[in-house]
Amino acid sequence: MQKYYAVRRGKNPGIYRSWAECKAQVDGFTNARYKSFTTEAEAQEFLKGKDSYAPTAKKGSANKTSDLKDFDVVVYTDGGSRNHGNVKGGHVRSDDRAAWAYHINAGGEVYEGTAGELGATNNRMEIMALIESFKRLNDLKLNNRKIIFVLDSQYVLNAITKNWLNGWKRRGFKKADGQVPINVELWRELDKLLPTVTDKAFEWTKGHATNVGNNRVDELLNETMDKM
């Protein structure tokens, strides 16, 4: 399927036919804005839009968007599925497609990874994406740098930033009611990996919006599911 990459804010704004051409326009460009579309008409409409670059926060929250320039490495992770796993009363079918992806930007050097799994939930893929990004950072010897992880999954972020994971660990990886957390084997693996990056921060971003990195990992995992 032909994709159209609209660069609204970049080195040379316009519409490009490949990720490589688009990437050349947005890499290293502060507050770059781009998005992929399946039709040229949609891409043209995106170019006409306007962006706000002021930090945004949830209503009633004191949290502000971090300045990514304060970090040596920026990591985006995402998970997705084409199933009913997160619908109340729904069930994941064994042939449903699911995938995860990460995008690491280390001073302009970009590293990406993605893979798929049949019969997995979106939440499982979200954890997998973060786990695989940690593994790659360690392989690249970047784990001693100042790193920020940007996710659109409150499920994963809350487990880390609200200390749910630490609580489960203290209770032998059980919740307060005694139940074992879903995806416990992945939580155990993530718990072992978290200390390997000593200077880290986590931040939420709205999914399927204007965040360049988040759109990229979403694109990667959807390409993986398309091929499954």
mmCIF file of C-alpha atoms in Angstrom:
data_model
loop_
_atom_site.group_PDB
_atom_site.id
_atom_site.type_symbol
_atom_site.label_atom_id
_atom_site.label_comp_id
_atom_site.label_asym_id
_atom_site.label_seq_id
_atom_site.Cartn_x
_atom_site.Cartn_y
_atom_site.Cartn_z
ATOM 1 C CA MET A 1 0.000 0.000 0.000
ATOM 2 C CA GLN A 2 1.357 3.433 -1.007
ATOM 3 C CA LYS A 3 1.797 5.795 1.921
ATOM 4 C CA TYR A 4 2.089 9.560 1.850
ATOM 5 C CA TYR A 5 4.318 11.156 4.489
ATOM 6 C CA ALA A 6 3.272 14.736 5.164
ATOM 7 C CA VAL A 7 5.943 16.901 6.829
ATOM 8 C CA ARG A 8 4.235 19.970 8.231
ATOM 9 C CA ARG A 9 7.235 21.181 10.191
ATOM 10 C CA GLY A 10 10.714 20.042 9.131
ATOM 11 C CA LYS A 11 13.727 20.953 7.024
ATOM 12 C CA ASN A 12 11.663 20.966 3.823
ATOM 13 C CA PRO A 13 7.899 20.712 4.482
ATOM 14 C CA GLY A 14 5.925 18.764 1.927
ATOM 15 C CA ILE A 15 4.684 15.304 0.988
ATOM 16 C CA TYR A 16 7.071 12.376 0.588
ATOM 17 C CA ARG A 17 6.500 8.843 -0.702
ATOM 18 C CA SER A 18 8.895 6.949 1.582
ATOM 19 C CA TRP A 19 9.873 6.884 5.265
ATOM 20 C CA ALA A 20 13.538 7.399 4.322
ATOM 21 C CA GLU A 21 12.730 10.704 2.582
ATOM 22 C CA CYS A 22 10.494 11.808 5.442
ATOM 23 C CA LYS A 23 13.073 10.834 8.069
ATOM 24 C CA ALA A 24 15.689 12.997 6.337
ATOM 25 C CA GLN A 25 13.427 16.019 6.800
ATOM 26 C CA VAL A 26 12.581 15.540 10.492
ATOM 27 C CA ASP A 27 15.705 14.027 12.080
ATOM 28 C CA GLY A 28 17.369 16.602 14.318
ATOM 29 C CA PHE A 29 14.680 19.215 13.620
ATOM 30 C CA THR A 30 13.264 20.645 16.855
ATOM 31 C CA ASN A 31 9.486 20.136 17.197
ATOM 32 C CA ALA A 32 9.222 18.427 13.825
ATOM 33 C CA ARG A 33 5.673 17.455 12.874
ATOM 34 C CA TYR A 34 4.812 14.742 10.377
ATOM 35 C CA LYS A 35 2.312 11.958 9.846
ATOM 36 C CA SER A 36 1.668 9.185 7.319
ATOM 37 C CA PHE A 37 -1.551 8.784 5.346
ATOM 38 C CA THR A 38 -2.961 6.349 2.820
ATOM 39 C CA THR A 39 -4.255 9.106 0.504
ATOM 40 C CA GLU A 40 -2.606 12.248 -0.827
ATOM 41 C CA ALA A 41 -5.738 14.277 -0.061
ATOM 42 C CA GLU A 42 -5.448 13.503 3.657
ATOM 43 C CA ALA A 43 -1.761 14.389 3.584
ATOM 44 C CA GLN A 44 -2.565 17.745 1.964
ATOM 45 C CA GLU A 45 -5.112 18.524 4.681
ATOM 46 C CA PHE A 46 -2.523 17.745 7.360
ATOM 47 C CA LEU A 47 -0.122 20.250 5.781
ATOM 48 C CA LYS A 48 -2.750 22.991 6.152
ATOM 49 C CA GLY A 49 -3.027 22.448 9.899
ATOM 50 C CA LYS A 50 -1.317 24.358 12.668
ATOM 51 C CA ASP A 51 0.646 23.161 15.676
ATOM 52 C CA SER A 52 0.961 24.382 19.229
ATOM 53 C CA TYR A 53 4.347 23.756 20.808
ATOM 54 C CA ALA A 54 3.485 24.837 24.341
ATOM 55 C CA PRO A 55 3.835 22.086 26.935
ATOM 56 C CA THR A 56 0.508 20.383 27.530
ATOM 57 C CA ALA A 57 -0.724 18.740 30.692
ATOM 58 C CA LYS A 58 -3.848 16.959 31.764
ATOM 59 C CA LYS A 59 -6.486 19.184 33.315
ATOM 60 C CA GLY A 60 -5.878 19.517 37.014
ATOM 61 C CA SER A 61 -2.345 18.152 36.748
ATOM 62 C CA ALA A 62 0.898 19.929 37.532
ATOM 63 C CA ASN A 63 2.861 17.688 35.169
ATOM 64 C CA LYS A 64 4.419 19.448 32.203
ATOM 65 C CA THR A 65 5.965 18.089 29.042
ATOM 66 C CA SER A 66 9.709 17.602 29.405
ATOM 67 C CA ASP A 67 12.220 19.365 27.204
ATOM 68 C CA LEU A 68 13.690 16.487 25.214
ATOM 69 C CA LYS A 69 16.883 18.490 24.666
ATOM 70 C CA ASP A 70 17.670 17.844 28.331
ATOM 71 C CA PHE A 71 18.184 14.141 27.570
ATOM 72 C CA ASP A 72 20.933 12.289 25.733
ATOM 73 C CA VAL A 73 18.575 9.607 24.472
ATOM 74 C CA VAL A 74 14.838 9.682 23.707
ATOM 75 C CA VAL A 75 12.965 6.386 23.504
ATOM 76 C CA TYR A 76 9.444 5.915 22.147
ATOM 77 C CA THR A 77 7.645 2.603 22.660
ATOM 78 C CA ASP A 78 4.205 1.384 21.662
ATOM 79 C CA GLY A 79 2.119 -1.752 21.452
ATOM 80 C CA GLY A 80 -0.957 -2.507 19.415
ATOM 81 C CA SER A 81 -3.387 -5.254 18.544
ATOM 82 C CA ARG A 82 -6.230 -6.007 16.215
ATOM 83 C CA ASN A 83 -8.397 -7.913 18.616
ATOM 84 C CA HIS A 84 -11.069 -7.582 21.298
ATOM 85 C CA GLY A 85 -8.719 -8.067 24.244
ATOM 86 C CA ASN A 86 -9.400 -4.695 25.839
ATOM 87 C CA VAL A 87 -13.140 -4.605 25.169
ATOM 88 C CA LYS A 88 -15.265 -5.433 28.187
ATOM 89 C CA GLY A 89 -16.545 -8.943 27.712
ATOM 90 C CA GLY A 90 -14.337 -9.445 24.666
ATOM 91 C CA HIS A 91 -11.749 -12.120 24.147
ATOM 92 C CA VAL A 92 -8.535 -12.376 22.188
ATOM 93 C CA ARG A 93 -8.717 -14.861 19.362
ATOM 94 C CA SER A 94 -5.733 -17.106 18.654
ATOM 95 C CA ASP A 95 -5.340 -15.657 15.159
ATOM 96 C CA ASP A 96 -5.580 -11.980 16.175
ATOM 97 C CA ARG A 97 -2.545 -9.930 15.217
ATOM 98 C CA ALA A 98 -0.546 -7.917 17.754
ATOM 99 C CA ALA A 99 2.800 -6.149 17.638
ATOM 100 C CA TRP A 100 5.229 -3.918 19.528
ATOM 101 C CA ALA A 101 7.798 -1.341 18.419
ATOM 102 C CA TYR A 102 10.431 1.012 19.778
ATOM 103 C CA HIS A 103 12.268 4.014 18.324
ATOM 104 C CA ILE A 104 15.512 5.172 19.963
ATOM 105 C CA ASN A 105 17.066 8.532 19.090
ATOM 106 C CA ALA A 106 20.557 8.960 20.532
ATOM 107 C CA GLY A 107 21.936 12.293 19.385
ATOM 108 C CA GLY A 108 20.601 11.837 15.868
ATOM 109 C CA GLU A 109 21.489 8.148 15.630
ATOM 110 C CA VAL A 110 18.257 6.192 15.251
ATOM 111 C CA TYR A 111 17.664 2.572 16.243
ATOM 112 C CA GLU A 112 14.342 0.803 15.781
ATOM 113 C CA GLY A 113 12.830 -2.588 16.452
ATOM 114 C CA THR A 114 9.472 -4.300 16.034
ATOM 115 C CA ALA A 115 7.970 -7.778 16.105
ATOM 116 C CA GLY A 116 4.557 -9.408 16.231
ATOM 117 C CA GLU A 117 2.681 -12.107 18.086
ATOM 118 C CA LEU A 118 -0.617 -13.851 17.430
ATOM 119 C CA GLY A 119 -3.284 -13.944 20.109
ATOM 120 C CA ALA A 120 -1.754 -11.231 22.331
ATOM 121 C CA THR A 121 -3.436 -8.238 23.949
ATOM 122 C CA ASN A 122 -2.514 -4.619 23.422
ATOM 123 C CA ASN A 123 -1.303 -4.372 27.026
ATOM 124 C CA ARG A 124 1.050 -7.312 26.593
ATOM 125 C CA MET A 125 2.572 -5.618 23.544
ATOM 126 C CA GLU A 126 2.991 -2.333 25.437
ATOM 127 C CA ILE A 127 5.104 -4.068 28.092
ATOM 128 C CA MET A 128 7.049 -5.998 25.454
ATOM 129 C CA ALA A 129 7.913 -2.765 23.634
ATOM 130 C CA LEU A 130 9.448 -1.251 26.763
ATOM 131 C CA ILE A 131 11.298 -4.477 27.625
ATOM 132 C CA GLU A 132 12.811 -4.723 24.153
ATOM 133 C CA SER A 133 13.867 -1.064 24.203
ATOM 134 C CA PHE A 134 15.762 -1.658 27.469
ATOM 135 C CA LYS A 135 17.486 -4.692 25.968
ATOM 136 C CA ARG A 136 18.531 -2.690 22.903
ATOM 137 C CA LEU A 137 19.846 0.196 25.005
ATOM 138 C CA ASN A 138 22.003 -2.262 26.923
ATOM 139 C CA ASP A 139 23.230 -3.895 23.718
ATOM 140 C CA LEU A 140 24.171 -0.468 22.340
ATOM 141 C CA LYS A 141 25.923 0.489 25.607
ATOM 142 C CA LEU A 142 23.628 3.515 25.908
ATOM 143 C CA ASN A 143 22.168 2.500 29.266
ATOM 144 C CA ASN A 144 24.523 4.821 31.194
ATOM 145 C CA ARG A 145 23.190 7.908 29.418
ATOM 146 C CA LYS A 146 20.401 10.281 30.495
ATOM 147 C CA ILE A 147 17.311 8.716 28.943
ATOM 148 C CA ILE A 148 13.614 9.573 28.705
ATOM 149 C CA PHE A 149 10.994 6.988 27.752
ATOM 150 C CA VAL A 150 7.847 8.366 26.108
ATOM 151 C CA LEU A 151 4.786 6.075 26.106
ATOM 152 C CA ASP A 152 1.072 6.410 25.438
ATOM 153 C CA SER A 153 0.211 3.512 27.776
ATOM 154 C CA GLN A 154 -1.074 4.570 31.196
ATOM 155 C CA TYR A 155 -1.191 0.848 32.026
ATOM 156 C CA VAL A 156 2.590 0.529 31.812
ATOM 157 C CA LEU A 157 3.455 3.989 33.132
ATOM 158 C CA ASN A 158 1.296 3.674 36.245
ATOM 159 C CA ALA A 159 2.895 0.354 37.140
ATOM 160 C CA ILE A 160 6.291 2.100 37.170
ATOM 161 C CA THR A 161 5.632 5.681 38.300
ATOM 162 C CA LYS A 162 2.947 4.843 40.874
ATOM 163 C CA ASN A 163 5.060 2.035 42.341
ATOM 164 C CA TRP A 164 2.537 -0.690 41.560
ATOM 165 C CA LEU A 165 5.383 -2.847 40.292
ATOM 166 C CA ASN A 166 7.358 -2.415 43.512
ATOM 167 C CA GLY A 167 4.273 -3.333 45.532
ATOM 168 C CA TRP A 168 3.684 -6.484 43.513
ATOM 169 C CA LYS A 169 7.330 -7.413 43.948
ATOM 170 C CA ARG A 170 7.207 -6.995 47.737
ATOM 171 C CA ARG A 171 4.213 -9.348 47.845
ATOM 172 C CA GLY A 172 5.888 -11.985 45.691
ATOM 173 C CA PHE A 173 4.447 -10.508 42.513
ATOM 174 C CA LYS A 174 0.900 -10.495 43.777
ATOM 175 C CA LYS A 175 -1.570 -7.631 43.986
ATOM 176 C CA ALA A 176 -3.024 -6.424 47.275
ATOM 177 C CA ASP A 177 -6.009 -8.751 46.845
ATOM 178 C CA GLY A 178 -3.690 -11.731 46.391
ATOM 179 C CA GLN A 179 -4.263 -12.112 42.678
ATOM 180 C CA VAL A 180 -1.341 -12.500 40.295
ATOM 181 C CA PRO A 181 -1.029 -9.523 37.888
ATOM 182 C CA ILE A 182 -1.831 -10.286 34.261
ATOM 183 C CA ASN A 183 1.385 -10.609 32.225
ATOM 184 C CA VAL A 184 3.315 -11.333 35.438
ATOM 185 C CA GLU A 185 6.204 -12.981 33.564
ATOM 186 C CA LEU A 186 6.742 -9.756 31.622
ATOM 187 C CA TRP A 187 6.517 -7.605 34.750
ATOM 188 C CA ARG A 188 9.198 -9.769 36.352
ATOM 189 C CA GLU A 189 11.435 -9.308 33.330
ATOM 190 C CA LEU A 190 10.869 -5.556 33.237
ATOM 191 C CA ASP A 191 11.613 -5.311 36.965
ATOM 192 C CA LYS A 192 15.056 -6.815 36.348
ATOM 193 C CA LEU A 193 15.753 -4.474 33.442
ATOM 194 C CA LEU A 194 14.691 -1.159 35.019
ATOM 195 C CA PRO A 195 17.814 -0.795 37.213
ATOM 196 C CA THR A 196 20.101 -1.229 34.188
ATOM 197 C CA VAL A 197 19.300 2.355 33.141
ATOM 198 C CA THR A 198 20.243 4.485 36.110
ATOM 199 C CA ASP A 199 19.359 8.000 34.876
ATOM 200 C CA LYS A 200 15.877 7.715 33.423
ATOM 201 C CA ALA A 201 12.536 9.464 33.233
ATOM 202 C CA PHE A 202 9.123 8.391 31.987
ATOM 203 C CA GLU A 203 6.491 10.519 30.303
ATOM 204 C CA TRP A 204 3.039 10.012 28.850
ATOM 205 C CA THR A 205 2.018 11.262 25.409
ATOM 206 C CA LYS A 206 -1.346 11.136 23.715
ATOM 207 C CA GLY A 207 -1.463 8.344 21.156
ATOM 208 C CA HIS A 208 -2.409 8.881 17.506
ATOM 209 C CA ALA A 209 -1.870 12.637 17.777
ATOM 210 C CA THR A 210 0.997 14.918 16.664
ATOM 211 C CA ASN A 211 3.929 13.390 18.538
ATOM 212 C CA VAL A 212 6.498 12.447 15.886
ATOM 213 C CA GLY A 213 8.108 9.585 17.780
ATOM 214 C CA ASN A 214 4.815 8.104 18.916
ATOM 215 C CA ASN A 215 3.465 8.186 15.370
ATOM 216 C CA ARG A 216 6.601 6.438 14.149
ATOM 217 C CA VAL A 217 6.356 3.482 16.531
ATOM 218 C CA ASP A 218 2.646 3.203 15.783
ATOM 219 C CA GLU A 219 3.519 3.035 12.106
ATOM 220 C CA LEU A 220 6.199 0.399 12.699
ATOM 221 C CA LEU A 221 3.939 -1.944 14.646
ATOM 222 C CA ASN A 222 1.119 -1.558 12.135
ATOM 223 C CA GLU A 223 3.499 -2.451 9.324
ATOM 224 C CA THR A 224 4.435 -5.568 11.304
ATOM 225 C CA MET A 225 0.789 -6.546 11.756
ATOM 226 C CA ASP A 226 0.125 -5.950 8.048
ATOM 227 C CA LYS A 227 2.821 -8.513 7.222
ATOM 228 C CA MET A 228 1.609 -11.139 9.692
#
